[in-house]
Coordinates of C-alpha atoms in Angstrom, one line a residue:
M1 CA 0.0 0.0 0.0
K2 CA 2.8 2.4 0.9
N3 CA 4.4 1.8 -2.5
L4 CA 1.1 2.5 -4.2
V5 CA 0.7 5.9 -2.4
L6 CA 4.2 6.9 -3.3
F7 CA 3.6 6.1 -7.0
F8 CA 0.4 8.2 -6.9
L9 CA 2.3 11.2 -5.5
F10 CA 5.0 10.8 -8.1
V11 CA 2.4 10.9 -11.0
C12 CA 0.7 14.1 -9.6
L13 CA 4.0 15.9 -9.2
S14 CA 4.9 15.0 -12.8
L15 CA 1.6 16.3 -14.2
A16 CA 2.0 19.6 -12.3
C17 CA 5.5 20.1 -13.7
C18 CA 4.4 19.5 -17.2
T19 CA 1.5 22.0 -16.9
S20 CA 3.9 24.6 -15.4
A21 CA 6.4 24.2 -18.2
T22 CA 3.7 24.6 -20.9
T23 CA 2.4 27.8 -19.2
K24 CA 5.9 29.3 -19.2
Q25 CA 6.5 28.6 -22.9
E26 CA 3.3 30.4 -24.2
P27 CA 4.6 34.0 -23.8
S28 CA 7.7 33.0 -25.7
A29 CA 5.7 31.6 -28.6
E30 CA 3.5 34.8 -28.7
K31 CA 6.6 36.9 -28.8
V32 CA 8.0 35.1 -31.8
I33 CA 4.8 35.6 -33.8
N34 CA 4.5 39.3 -33.1
T35 CA 8.1 40.4 -33.6
D36 CA 6.9 44.0 -34.4
A37 CA 5.1 45.4 -31.4
S38 CA 3.4 48.1 -33.6
E39 CA 1.5 45.3 -35.5
A40 CA 0.3 43.6 -32.3
I41 CA -3.5 43.6 -32.1
P42 CA -4.6 45.5 -29.0
E43 CA -7.0 43.7 -26.6
D44 CA -9.2 46.7 -26.1
K45 CA -11.2 46.8 -29.3
T46 CA -12.9 50.1 -28.3
S47 CA -9.5 51.8 -28.0
D48 CA -8.5 50.4 -31.4
K49 CA -11.6 51.9 -33.0
N50 CA -11.0 55.3 -31.5
T51 CA -7.4 55.3 -32.6
A52 CA -8.4 54.5 -36.2
E53 CA -10.9 57.4 -36.3
S54 CA -8.5 59.9 -34.8
K55 CA -5.6 59.0 -37.2
P56 CA -7.0 58.6 -40.7
E57 CA -4.8 57.2 -43.4
K58 CA -3.5 59.6 -46.1
E59 CA -5.5 59.2 -49.3
R60 CA -3.6 57.6 -52.2
P61 CA -1.5 60.2 -54.1
D62 CA -2.1 58.7 -57.6
C63 CA -5.8 59.3 -58.1
D64 CA -7.3 61.2 -61.1
C65 CA -8.3 64.6 -59.8
V66 CA -6.7 65.9 -63.0
K67 CA -6.7 63.4 -65.8
T68 CA -5.4 63.7 -69.4
L69 CA -8.0 62.3 -71.8
Y70 CA -6.0 63.2 -74.9
F71 CA -2.4 64.3 -75.7
S72 CA -0.4 64.7 -78.8
A73 CA 2.5 67.0 -79.6
K74 CA 1.8 66.5 -83.4
N75 CA -0.5 68.5 -85.6
G76 CA -2.6 67.1 -88.3
F77 CA -6.0 65.6 -88.9
K78 CA -7.1 62.1 -87.9
D79 CA -10.2 60.7 -86.4
G80 CA -10.2 57.6 -84.2
P81 CA -9.1 56.5 -80.7
A82 CA -7.7 59.2 -78.5
N83 CA -4.2 57.7 -78.7
E84 CA -4.2 58.0 -82.5
A85 CA -6.3 61.1 -83.3
L86 CA -4.8 64.4 -84.3
F87 CA -6.0 68.1 -84.2
N88 CA -4.5 71.1 -85.8
G89 CA -5.0 73.8 -83.3
T90 CA -7.9 74.0 -80.8
T91 CA -9.5 77.3 -79.7
S92 CA -12.8 76.5 -77.9
I93 CA -14.7 73.7 -76.1
A94 CA -18.3 73.0 -75.3
L95 CA -20.0 70.1 -73.4
N96 CA -23.1 68.2 -74.5
L97 CA -24.0 66.9 -71.1
E98 CA -26.7 64.5 -72.1
E99 CA -24.7 62.8 -74.8
Q100 CA -21.4 63.0 -72.8
V101 CA -19.4 64.5 -75.7
L102 CA -17.2 67.5 -76.1
Y103 CA -17.3 69.7 -79.1
I104 CA -13.9 71.3 -80.0
T105 CA -13.0 73.8 -82.6
D106 CA -10.3 72.8 -85.0
P107 CA -9.7 76.0 -87.0
N108 CA -6.7 74.9 -89.1
N109 CA -8.7 71.9 -90.3
Y110 CA -11.8 74.0 -90.8
R111 CA -13.9 71.6 -88.8
I112 CA -15.7 71.1 -85.5
R113 CA -14.5 67.9 -83.8
Q114 CA -16.2 65.7 -81.3
F115 CA -14.7 63.9 -78.3
D116 CA -16.8 61.0 -76.9
L117 CA -16.2 60.8 -73.2
K118 CA -17.7 57.3 -73.0
T119 CA -15.4 55.8 -75.6
N120 CA -12.5 58.2 -75.7
T121 CA -12.7 58.5 -79.4
V122 CA -12.4 61.6 -81.7
S123 CA -14.7 62.1 -84.7
T124 CA -15.6 65.0 -87.0
F125 CA -18.9 66.6 -86.0
A126 CA -19.2 69.2 -88.7
G127 CA -17.2 70.6 -91.7
S128 CA -16.1 69.1 -94.9
G129 CA -12.5 70.3 -94.5
E130 CA -12.8 72.6 -97.4
P131 CA -12.1 76.2 -96.2
A132 CA -14.6 78.9 -96.7
S133 CA -13.4 82.4 -97.5
K134 CA -12.8 85.2 -95.0
D135 CA -14.9 87.6 -97.1
G136 CA -17.9 85.3 -96.9
S137 CA -17.7 83.6 -100.3
N138 CA -17.2 79.9 -100.9
Y139 CA -19.0 78.9 -97.8
R140 CA -21.9 76.5 -97.6
D141 CA -24.8 75.9 -95.2
G142 CA -26.8 72.7 -95.3
S143 CA -25.8 69.3 -93.9
K144 CA -23.0 69.5 -91.4
E145 CA -21.0 67.0 -93.3
K146 CA -20.9 69.2 -96.4
A147 CA -20.9 72.6 -94.8
T148 CA -17.7 74.8 -95.0
F149 CA -16.3 77.0 -92.3
Y150 CA -13.6 79.7 -92.1
R151 CA -11.4 79.1 -89.0
P152 CA -14.1 78.2 -86.4
D153 CA -12.9 80.0 -83.3
S154 CA -15.5 79.9 -80.5
I155 CA -18.4 77.6 -79.8
A156 CA -21.3 77.4 -77.4
F157 CA -23.9 74.6 -76.9
D158 CA -27.6 75.1 -76.0
Q159 CA -28.4 72.1 -73.9
K160 CA -32.2 72.5 -74.3
K161 CA -32.4 73.1 -78.1
K162 CA -29.4 70.8 -78.7
T163 CA -28.0 73.5 -81.0
L164 CA -24.3 74.2 -81.3
Y165 CA -23.3 77.8 -82.2
V166 CA -20.0 78.5 -84.0
A167 CA -18.3 81.9 -84.3
E168 CA -15.6 82.2 -87.0
A169 CA -12.4 84.2 -86.4
S170 CA -12.2 87.5 -88.3
S171 CA -15.2 86.9 -90.6
C172 CA -17.9 88.2 -88.2
R173 CA -20.0 85.1 -89.0
V174 CA -22.0 83.1 -86.4
R175 CA -23.3 79.7 -87.6
A176 CA -25.9 77.4 -85.9
I177 CA -25.8 73.6 -86.2
S178 CA -29.2 72.2 -85.3
A179 CA -30.0 68.9 -83.5
S180 CA -30.9 67.5 -87.0
G181 CA -27.4 68.3 -88.3
M182 CA -28.2 71.3 -90.5
V183 CA -25.9 74.3 -90.6
S184 CA -27.3 77.8 -91.0
T185 CA -25.8 81.3 -90.8
I186 CA -27.5 83.6 -88.3
M187 CA -24.9 86.4 -88.5
P188 CA -23.3 86.9 -91.9
S189 CA -20.0 88.3 -93.1
C190 CA -18.9 91.7 -91.8
G191 CA -21.5 94.4 -92.5
D192 CA -23.8 92.2 -94.5
K193 CA -27.5 91.9 -93.6
G194 CA -28.9 88.7 -92.3
D195 CA -31.5 87.2 -90.0
F196 CA -29.8 88.7 -87.0
H197 CA -28.3 91.9 -88.4
D198 CA -25.9 93.9 -86.2
P199 CA -25.8 97.5 -87.4
Y200 CA -22.5 98.3 -85.6
E201 CA -20.5 95.2 -86.6
K202 CA -18.6 96.3 -89.7
T203 CA -15.1 95.0 -89.1
P204 CA -13.7 91.6 -88.3
D205 CA -14.0 90.7 -84.6
Y206 CA -11.9 88.1 -82.8
G207 CA -14.6 87.7 -80.2
R208 CA -16.1 84.8 -78.3
I209 CA -19.6 83.5 -77.7
A210 CA -21.2 81.9 -74.7
M211 CA -24.6 80.6 -73.7
G212 CA -26.6 82.4 -71.0
P213 CA -29.9 81.6 -69.2
N214 CA -33.1 80.9 -71.1
G215 CA -31.1 79.9 -74.2
D216 CA -29.7 83.3 -74.8
L217 CA -26.6 83.6 -77.0
Y218 CA -24.0 86.2 -75.9
L219 CA -21.2 87.7 -78.0
F220 CA -18.1 89.7 -76.8
G221 CA -15.1 91.0 -78.8
F222 CA -11.9 93.0 -78.6
R223 CA -13.4 96.2 -80.1
H224 CA -17.0 95.8 -79.4
A225 CA -19.6 95.5 -76.6
L226 CA -21.3 92.6 -74.8
R227 CA -24.2 91.7 -77.1
K228 CA -27.1 89.3 -76.9
V229 CA -28.9 87.5 -79.8
D230 CA -32.6 87.9 -79.3
F231 CA -34.0 85.0 -81.2
A232 CA -37.6 86.0 -80.7
S233 CA -37.2 89.5 -82.4
K234 CA -34.2 88.5 -84.5
T235 CA -32.2 91.4 -83.3
I236 CA -28.8 92.0 -81.7
V237 CA -29.3 93.7 -78.3
Y238 CA -26.4 95.8 -77.0
I239 CA -25.9 95.3 -73.2
T240 CA -23.0 97.6 -72.9
G241 CA -22.1 100.7 -75.1
A242 CA -21.5 100.1 -78.8
S243 CA -18.2 101.9 -78.6
S244 CA -16.9 100.1 -75.5
S245 CA -13.4 99.7 -76.9
A246 CA -12.6 103.3 -76.2
G247 CA -10.3 104.3 -73.3
G248 CA -7.0 102.9 -74.3
R249 CA -5.3 100.2 -72.2
H250 CA -7.1 101.1 -69.0
P251 CA -10.6 99.8 -68.6
I252 CA -13.4 102.1 -67.3
D253 CA -15.9 100.8 -64.8
G254 CA -19.3 102.3 -64.1
K255 CA -22.6 102.4 -66.0
L256 CA -23.1 99.9 -68.8
K257 CA -23.1 102.6 -71.5
D258 CA -19.8 104.2 -70.2
A259 CA -17.7 101.1 -69.5
T260 CA -14.8 100.1 -71.7
F261 CA -13.2 96.7 -72.2
P262 CA -9.8 96.9 -73.9
H263 CA -7.9 93.6 -74.4
S264 CA -10.9 91.5 -73.4
R265 CA -12.8 88.7 -75.1
F266 CA -12.9 85.7 -72.8
F267 CA -16.1 85.6 -70.8
T268 CA -18.8 83.4 -69.3
V269 CA -22.4 84.1 -68.3
D270 CA -23.9 82.8 -65.1
P271 CA -27.6 81.6 -64.5
N272 CA -28.5 85.2 -63.4
G273 CA -27.4 86.7 -66.7
I274 CA -24.3 88.3 -65.1
A275 CA -21.2 88.2 -67.4
W276 CA -17.7 87.6 -65.9
I277 CA -14.8 88.7 -68.0
V278 CA -11.0 88.2 -67.9
S279 CA -8.6 90.3 -69.9
E280 CA -5.4 88.9 -71.4
Q281 CA -3.5 92.2 -70.9
G282 CA -5.7 94.1 -68.5
H283 CA -4.9 91.7 -65.6
R284 CA -8.4 91.9 -64.1
V285 CA -11.6 90.0 -63.6
R286 CA -14.6 92.1 -64.2
K287 CA -18.4 91.8 -63.7
I288 CA -21.1 93.0 -66.0
D289 CA -24.4 93.2 -64.1
P290 CA -27.2 94.3 -66.4
A291 CA -29.9 94.3 -63.7
N292 CA -28.0 97.0 -61.7
D293 CA -26.6 98.8 -64.8
L294 CA -23.0 98.3 -63.4
V295 CA -19.6 97.2 -64.6
S296 CA -17.1 96.6 -61.8
T297 CA -13.6 95.1 -61.3
V298 CA -13.8 92.2 -58.8
A299 CA -10.2 91.0 -58.9
G300 CA -6.9 92.4 -59.9
D301 CA -5.7 96.0 -60.1
G302 CA -4.0 95.9 -63.5
T303 CA -0.7 94.7 -62.1
F304 CA 0.8 91.6 -63.8
D305 CA 1.1 89.3 -60.8
Q306 CA -0.6 86.5 -59.0
V307 CA -1.9 87.3 -55.5
D308 CA -4.7 85.5 -53.8
G309 CA -7.2 87.2 -51.4
P310 CA -10.0 89.7 -51.5
K311 CA -10.7 92.0 -54.4
E312 CA -8.8 94.9 -52.8
T313 CA -5.5 93.1 -52.8
S314 CA -5.7 90.2 -55.3
R315 CA -3.8 90.3 -58.5
V316 CA -4.3 88.5 -61.8
G317 CA -1.8 87.5 -64.5
R318 CA -2.6 86.9 -68.2
S319 CA -5.8 84.9 -68.4
R320 CA -7.6 83.0 -71.0
G321 CA -10.8 81.0 -70.8
I322 CA -13.2 81.4 -68.0
V323 CA -16.2 79.3 -66.9
F324 CA -18.9 79.4 -64.2
D325 CA -19.5 76.4 -61.9
R326 CA -21.7 76.4 -58.7
G327 CA -21.2 80.0 -57.4
A328 CA -17.6 80.5 -58.6
V329 CA -15.7 81.3 -61.8
Y330 CA -12.6 79.4 -62.8
F331 CA -9.8 80.5 -65.2
V332 CA -6.3 79.5 -66.1
D333 CA -3.8 82.3 -65.2
Y334 CA -0.5 82.7 -67.0
V335 CA 2.1 84.2 -64.6
Y336 CA 5.9 84.8 -64.2
G337 CA 7.1 83.2 -60.9
G338 CA 6.9 85.3 -57.8
D339 CA 5.3 84.2 -54.5
L340 CA 3.3 81.4 -55.8
P341 CA 1.3 79.2 -53.4
Y342 CA 2.7 75.9 -54.5
H343 CA 6.0 76.8 -56.2
K344 CA 7.4 79.8 -54.4
N345 CA 10.2 81.9 -55.9
S346 CA 9.9 80.1 -59.2
D347 CA 11.6 82.0 -62.1
K348 CA 9.7 80.0 -64.8
I349 CA 6.6 80.8 -66.7
G350 CA 3.7 78.9 -65.3
Y351 CA -0.1 78.3 -65.7
Y352 CA -2.3 78.1 -62.6
L353 CA -5.9 77.2 -62.1
R354 CA -7.6 80.0 -60.1
K355 CA -11.1 80.3 -58.5
L356 CA -13.1 83.5 -57.8
D357 CA -16.0 83.2 -55.4
T358 CA -18.7 85.3 -57.0
S359 CA -20.3 86.1 -53.7
T360 CA -17.3 87.2 -51.7
F361 CA -14.9 88.0 -54.6
E362 CA -12.2 86.0 -52.8
L363 CA -9.6 84.8 -55.3
S364 CA -7.7 81.6 -54.6
T365 CA -5.2 79.4 -56.5
I366 CA -6.2 75.7 -56.8
G367 CA -2.9 74.5 -58.2
G368 CA -0.4 74.5 -60.9
M369 CA 3.3 74.5 -61.6
P370 CA 5.9 76.0 -64.0
Y371 CA 5.2 75.3 -67.6
I372 CA 6.7 72.2 -69.1
D373 CA 7.6 73.1 -72.7
E374 CA 8.3 69.6 -74.1
P375 CA 6.4 66.7 -75.6
G376 CA 4.6 64.8 -72.9
G377 CA 4.5 67.9 -70.7
V378 CA 1.3 67.2 -68.9
V379 CA 1.3 66.2 -65.2
D380 CA -1.9 64.6 -63.8
G381 CA -2.8 63.8 -60.2
S382 CA -3.9 66.0 -57.3
L383 CA -5.4 69.4 -57.9
A384 CA -2.5 71.2 -56.2
E385 CA 0.3 69.2 -57.9
A386 CA -1.0 68.9 -61.5
N387 CA -0.1 71.3 -64.2
Y388 CA -2.6 73.4 -66.1
I389 CA -1.8 74.3 -69.7
R390 CA -3.3 77.6 -70.9
G391 CA -6.4 76.8 -72.9
H392 CA -10.2 76.9 -72.8
L393 CA -12.8 75.6 -70.3
A394 CA -16.2 73.9 -70.1
S395 CA -18.2 72.9 -67.1
D396 CA -20.9 70.4 -66.2
D397 CA -22.0 72.8 -63.4
S398 CA -21.6 69.9 -61.0
G399 CA -17.9 70.1 -60.1
T400 CA -16.2 68.9 -63.2
L401 CA -14.2 71.0 -65.7
Y402 CA -12.9 70.1 -69.1
M403 CA -9.9 71.9 -70.5
V404 CA -8.6 71.9 -74.1
S405 CA -5.3 73.3 -75.2
V406 CA -3.4 72.9 -78.5
T407 CA -2.0 69.6 -77.4
S408 CA -4.4 68.1 -74.8
I409 CA -7.9 67.5 -73.4
R410 CA -8.0 67.3 -69.6
K411 CA -10.7 66.5 -67.0
V412 CA -10.6 68.3 -63.6
K413 CA -12.7 67.1 -60.7
L414 CA -13.0 70.1 -58.4
D415 CA -14.2 68.3 -55.3
C416 CA -11.5 65.7 -55.5
K417 CA -9.5 65.1 -52.2
C418 CA -6.6 63.1 -53.7
G419 CA -3.2 63.9 -52.3
T420 CA -4.6 65.4 -49.1
T421 CA -5.0 64.2 -45.5
S422 CA -8.5 64.4 -44.1
P423 CA -8.8 66.6 -41.0

């Protein structure tokens, strides 16, 4: 019996030792698995959740806030996929929102081209390719495939009527392309009478056109006033004075009939019928408010510079193209170095996308960089770090801009947060 008791005690002691040894080895095994303490899973899951919310991860820097849809350093004419198509100079862009296509003027090919945003393909929308004459001869209306144009320079699209309007450089003509594909001339060659006769327009005008509210078509040029085409009465209505080019290099603000607009042609019209104008050499953004009979400068003092801030201290470079989108106007500014928001003390010429709040007149720079003057010189990515080549703009009025230059077609998503850290 004594031997049996001793054997039982020996077995119990052996089991206790084994259990103790196993318990001591577990931490060692855990330590081998989690060699990096920063990757260890915390036991307090509530604490882990709070940590994740207070320290968000930086969004990926390679998203497409600014994206190139087309680029080619070559000139020519070719329809087809974006990576094969060719243009020969581009001067204006308009968006058909319903069809998701961009219309683009191709003056040196005497055509209006079409870029399909769904398929990324280029096709000819209108124009046979045969040039019309500057003096108005040798041009044809009719089907858009057979119609002839003389250097189509500016376009505007009426979303309701599905009509594209085309202004031709230095010929004074404005053409209309209907939804059925028929081309007609609504304003003829300089000084000639037509359906929409303009008694003051006697000389070539390198002006621009833009759509306003209620399907109104607006015109604005170097030597002439802001005008509106009244389709109901078939007349040209002068909003500002007919001799508004007077006054030399320095623009005059004030009443509509007294204001002057030297070196100005790029403009946009907002849903309230207010026109916003940038001047290439006047270094200002100006507002034409017909309801209050007032023309005023809302950014820039005429100094060639780039300074953000309120209208009293902001400055503007050399601007081209302007578009309205959700309470602000956007334009591409051409500047020479200086104290730039993203590339300070740069001594290179650069293009910068700028925003003017139309309620507060606060001017800000969204982004940009010194100009890259070489093939392939487009930089996509975040809004602040992309480059913006001087060109022309269209908007879907929902936060997306489209930009066309001589070499590229770009898409800009204004609300994009790529490349930033959430607060």
